[in-house]
């Protein structure tokens, strides 16, 4: 019984110590921009993206005009892309474009945003809106920046998105026909008839979508 009490006392003490340490860490404020930036980098090296986000928030809140924010945003975009956290990558890309987008650097930031949306696309039957949004962004990018060094990458993504849209249209035709909605099916049949993709044949045992995105 005495041993159990001793163990309980030790656990209680440890809980108190770590609880205080965590509280102390969360209450840190009024530090230099370099402090928050360096701690963000350390958190990323440990693989703790959530903590890195918190350090960035402190940096941006306490030092709104710090030049380190610009670099921090780019680092966080790449980090969240690497961890397949695409919504957060898009969020930071939007922040970068809004705050630091210039004729010189906006092409890279917008490319990263397209990449984040493209990588987030996984289920064509459920993500039709995301598919159309990403196609629109990619088309707009190629139109506005015809000489961008990222165009080959954007063109590759756009072609794969077109193919996925084509596959989805074929599924919609099949569905409408099963439901007896011939007029609705004809609209999509006409769309496919006029598509430059109709003559493309890809021999694969997998679905076209998995072939393109896996």
Short mmCIF file of C-alpha atoms in Angstrom, two decimals:
data_model
loop_
_atom_site.label_atom_id
_atom_site.label_comp_id
_atom_site.label_asym_id
_atom_site.label_seq_id
_atom_site.Cartn_x
_atom_site.Cartn_y
_atom_site.Cartn_z
CA UNK A 1 0.00 0.00 0.00
CA UNK A 2 2.82 2.38 0.88
CA UNK A 3 4.45 1.60 -2.49
CA UNK A 4 1.22 2.43 -4.32
CA UNK A 5 0.96 5.71 -2.48
CA UNK A 6 4.55 6.51 -3.38
CA UNK A 7 3.95 5.78 -7.07
CA UNK A 8 0.80 7.89 -7.03
CA UNK A 9 2.69 10.75 -5.39
CA UNK A 10 5.47 10.58 -7.99
CA UNK A 11 2.99 10.53 -10.88
CA UNK A 12 1.12 13.47 -9.41
CA UNK A 13 4.36 15.40 -9.04
CA UNK A 14 5.43 14.63 -12.61
CA UNK A 15 2.04 15.67 -13.94
CA UNK A 16 2.32 18.95 -12.05
CA UNK A 17 5.86 19.61 -13.30
CA UNK A 18 5.07 18.89 -16.95
CA UNK A 19 1.80 20.77 -16.71
CA UNK A 20 3.60 23.83 -15.43
CA UNK A 21 6.26 23.50 -18.10
CA UNK A 22 3.63 23.32 -20.82
CA UNK A 23 1.79 26.28 -19.36
CA UNK A 24 5.01 28.24 -19.14
CA UNK A 25 5.82 27.48 -22.78
CA UNK A 26 2.36 28.55 -23.93
CA UNK A 27 2.61 31.81 -21.99
CA UNK A 28 5.84 32.93 -23.67
CA UNK A 29 5.34 36.25 -25.41
CA UNK A 30 6.98 39.54 -26.27
CA UNK A 31 10.00 37.90 -27.89
CA UNK A 32 12.08 39.05 -30.84
CA UNK A 33 11.12 38.11 -34.39
CA UNK A 34 14.26 36.01 -34.65
CA UNK A 35 13.27 34.08 -31.52
CA UNK A 36 9.92 33.04 -33.01
CA UNK A 37 11.45 32.30 -36.42
CA UNK A 38 14.26 30.13 -35.03
CA UNK A 39 11.84 28.22 -32.81
CA UNK A 40 9.57 27.66 -35.80
CA UNK A 41 12.51 26.15 -37.70
CA UNK A 42 13.41 23.94 -34.72
CA UNK A 43 9.81 22.73 -34.45
CA UNK A 44 9.81 21.84 -38.15
CA UNK A 45 13.05 19.90 -37.76
CA UNK A 46 11.38 17.91 -34.97
CA UNK A 47 8.43 17.26 -37.26
CA UNK A 48 6.05 19.24 -35.06
CA UNK A 49 4.12 21.29 -37.61
CA UNK A 50 1.41 22.30 -35.17
CA UNK A 51 3.97 23.93 -32.89
CA UNK A 52 5.65 25.53 -35.91
CA UNK A 53 2.29 27.04 -36.85
CA UNK A 54 1.97 28.44 -33.34
CA UNK A 55 5.42 30.01 -33.49
CA UNK A 56 4.57 31.57 -36.85
CA UNK A 57 1.36 32.98 -35.39
CA UNK A 58 3.37 34.62 -32.60
CA UNK A 59 5.87 35.97 -35.12
CA UNK A 60 3.14 37.44 -37.33
CA UNK A 61 1.21 38.84 -34.36
CA UNK A 62 4.09 40.47 -32.49
CA UNK A 63 6.16 41.56 -35.51
CA UNK A 64 3.73 42.28 -38.35
CA UNK A 65 6.34 44.05 -40.48
CA UNK A 66 9.22 41.64 -39.93
CA UNK A 67 10.99 40.53 -43.13
CA UNK A 68 11.20 37.05 -41.56
CA UNK A 69 7.46 36.54 -42.11
CA UNK A 70 7.94 36.32 -45.86
CA UNK A 71 10.50 33.53 -45.56
CA UNK A 72 8.51 31.79 -42.83
CA UNK A 73 5.42 31.59 -45.04
CA UNK A 74 7.30 29.94 -47.90
CA UNK A 75 8.85 27.44 -45.51
CA UNK A 76 5.45 26.57 -44.02
CA UNK A 77 3.88 26.13 -47.46
CA UNK A 78 6.54 23.59 -48.42
CA UNK A 79 6.39 21.87 -45.02
CA UNK A 80 2.64 21.35 -45.16
CA UNK A 81 2.86 20.16 -48.76
CA UNK A 82 5.44 17.58 -47.72
CA UNK A 83 3.14 16.37 -44.94
CA UNK A 84 0.13 16.29 -47.31
CA UNK A 85 -1.66 18.96 -45.28
CA UNK A 86 -2.91 20.70 -48.38
CA UNK A 87 -5.53 23.01 -46.87
CA UNK A 88 -2.93 24.59 -44.60
CA UNK A 89 -0.51 24.84 -47.52
CA UNK A 90 -3.21 26.71 -49.48
CA UNK A 91 -3.87 28.97 -46.50
CA UNK A 92 -0.22 29.99 -46.22
CA UNK A 93 0.05 30.40 -50.00
CA UNK A 94 -2.92 32.79 -49.93
CA UNK A 95 -1.31 34.70 -47.06
CA UNK A 96 1.96 34.99 -48.97
CA UNK A 97 0.22 36.19 -52.14
CA UNK A 98 -1.84 38.73 -50.21
CA UNK A 99 1.06 40.16 -48.23
CA UNK A 100 4.10 39.74 -50.43
CA UNK A 101 2.91 39.05 -53.95
CA UNK A 102 4.94 41.05 -56.47
CA UNK A 103 5.60 40.66 -60.16
CA UNK A 104 8.88 39.00 -59.23
CA UNK A 105 7.76 36.33 -56.76
CA UNK A 106 4.02 35.84 -57.20
CA UNK A 107 4.47 33.20 -59.89
CA UNK A 108 6.12 30.80 -57.48
CA UNK A 109 3.52 31.38 -54.76
CA UNK A 110 0.62 30.84 -57.16
CA UNK A 111 2.30 27.73 -58.53
CA UNK A 112 2.51 26.37 -54.97
CA UNK A 113 -1.18 27.10 -54.46
CA UNK A 114 -2.09 25.16 -57.63
CA UNK A 115 0.16 22.32 -56.49
CA UNK A 116 -1.58 22.23 -53.10
CA UNK A 117 -5.03 22.08 -54.70
CA UNK A 118 -3.89 19.47 -57.20
CA UNK A 119 -2.41 17.25 -54.50
CA UNK A 120 -5.56 17.60 -52.41
CA UNK A 121 -7.61 16.16 -55.27
CA UNK A 122 -8.24 12.50 -54.57
CA UNK A 123 -11.88 11.59 -55.23
CA UNK A 124 -13.24 12.92 -58.56
CA UNK A 125 -16.82 11.84 -57.83
CA UNK A 126 -16.83 13.85 -54.59
CA UNK A 127 -14.45 16.68 -55.39
CA UNK A 128 -16.03 18.07 -58.56
CA UNK A 129 -15.90 21.64 -57.27
CA UNK A 130 -12.22 21.30 -56.32
CA UNK A 131 -11.50 19.77 -59.74
CA UNK A 132 -13.11 22.69 -61.57
CA UNK A 133 -11.46 25.27 -59.29
CA UNK A 134 -8.02 23.76 -59.87
CA UNK A 135 -8.52 23.60 -63.64
CA UNK A 136 -9.57 27.26 -63.62
CA UNK A 137 -6.55 28.28 -61.53
CA UNK A 138 -4.13 26.39 -63.78
CA UNK A 139 -5.65 27.81 -66.98
CA UNK A 140 -5.55 31.31 -65.53
CA UNK A 141 -1.94 30.85 -64.46
CA UNK A 142 -0.82 29.74 -67.94
CA UNK A 143 -2.69 32.64 -69.52
CA UNK A 144 -1.30 35.30 -67.17
CA UNK A 145 2.27 33.99 -67.01
CA UNK A 146 3.07 32.48 -70.43
CA UNK A 147 6.82 32.63 -69.78
CA UNK A 148 6.84 31.26 -66.21
CA UNK A 149 9.50 28.64 -65.51
CA UNK A 150 6.82 26.64 -63.67
CA UNK A 151 4.58 26.31 -66.73
CA UNK A 152 5.72 22.77 -67.67
CA UNK A 153 4.71 21.59 -64.20
CA UNK A 154 1.40 23.44 -64.33
CA UNK A 155 0.70 22.08 -67.82
CA UNK A 156 1.32 18.53 -66.63
CA UNK A 157 -1.09 18.98 -63.73
CA UNK A 158 -3.68 20.59 -66.00
CA UNK A 159 -3.53 17.76 -68.53
CA UNK A 160 -4.10 15.21 -65.79
CA UNK A 161 -7.00 17.25 -64.47
CA UNK A 162 -8.52 17.40 -67.96
CA UNK A 163 -8.27 13.63 -68.21
CA UNK A 164 -9.91 13.22 -64.83
CA UNK A 165 -12.72 15.59 -65.88
CA UNK A 166 -13.15 13.55 -69.06
CA UNK A 167 -13.45 10.34 -67.06
CA UNK A 168 -15.96 11.97 -64.72
CA UNK A 169 -18.09 13.16 -67.66
CA UNK A 170 -18.23 9.61 -69.00
CA UNK A 171 -19.43 8.36 -65.62
CA UNK A 172 -22.12 11.05 -65.55
CA UNK A 173 -23.35 9.97 -68.99
CA UNK A 174 -23.61 6.38 -67.82
CA UNK A 175 -25.49 7.45 -64.69
CA UNK A 176 -27.99 9.62 -66.58
CA UNK A 177 -28.69 6.83 -69.04
CA UNK A 178 -29.37 4.37 -66.23
CA UNK A 179 -31.81 6.89 -64.77
CA UNK A 180 -33.51 7.35 -68.13
CA UNK A 181 -32.46 11.00 -68.45
CA UNK A 182 -31.45 10.96 -72.10
CA UNK A 183 -31.48 14.74 -72.62
CA UNK A 184 -29.10 15.30 -69.72
CA UNK A 185 -26.85 12.52 -71.02
CA UNK A 186 -26.79 14.11 -74.49
CA UNK A 187 -25.36 17.34 -73.05
CA UNK A 188 -22.34 15.47 -71.70
CA UNK A 189 -22.07 13.32 -74.82
CA UNK A 190 -21.79 16.49 -76.88
CA UNK A 191 -19.13 17.76 -74.49
CA UNK A 192 -17.10 14.58 -74.94
CA UNK A 193 -17.66 14.59 -78.70
CA UNK A 194 -15.98 18.00 -78.94
CA UNK A 195 -13.17 17.14 -76.54
CA UNK A 196 -9.62 16.72 -77.80
CA UNK A 197 -9.28 13.84 -75.34
CA UNK A 198 -11.76 11.53 -77.06
CA UNK A 199 -9.09 9.84 -79.20
CA UNK A 200 -6.66 9.22 -76.33
CA UNK A 201 -6.41 5.60 -75.22
CA UNK A 202 -4.54 4.59 -72.09
CA UNK A 203 -4.05 0.89 -71.54
CA UNK A 204 -4.04 0.25 -67.81
CA UNK A 205 -5.67 -2.24 -65.48
CA UNK A 206 -6.17 0.52 -62.93
CA UNK A 207 -8.79 3.23 -63.14
CA UNK A 208 -7.72 6.23 -65.17
CA UNK A 209 -7.87 8.42 -62.07
CA UNK A 210 -5.54 6.16 -60.07
CA UNK A 211 -3.22 5.92 -63.06
CA UNK A 212 -2.96 9.71 -63.18
CA UNK A 213 -2.74 10.62 -59.51
CA UNK A 214 -0.99 7.73 -57.75
#
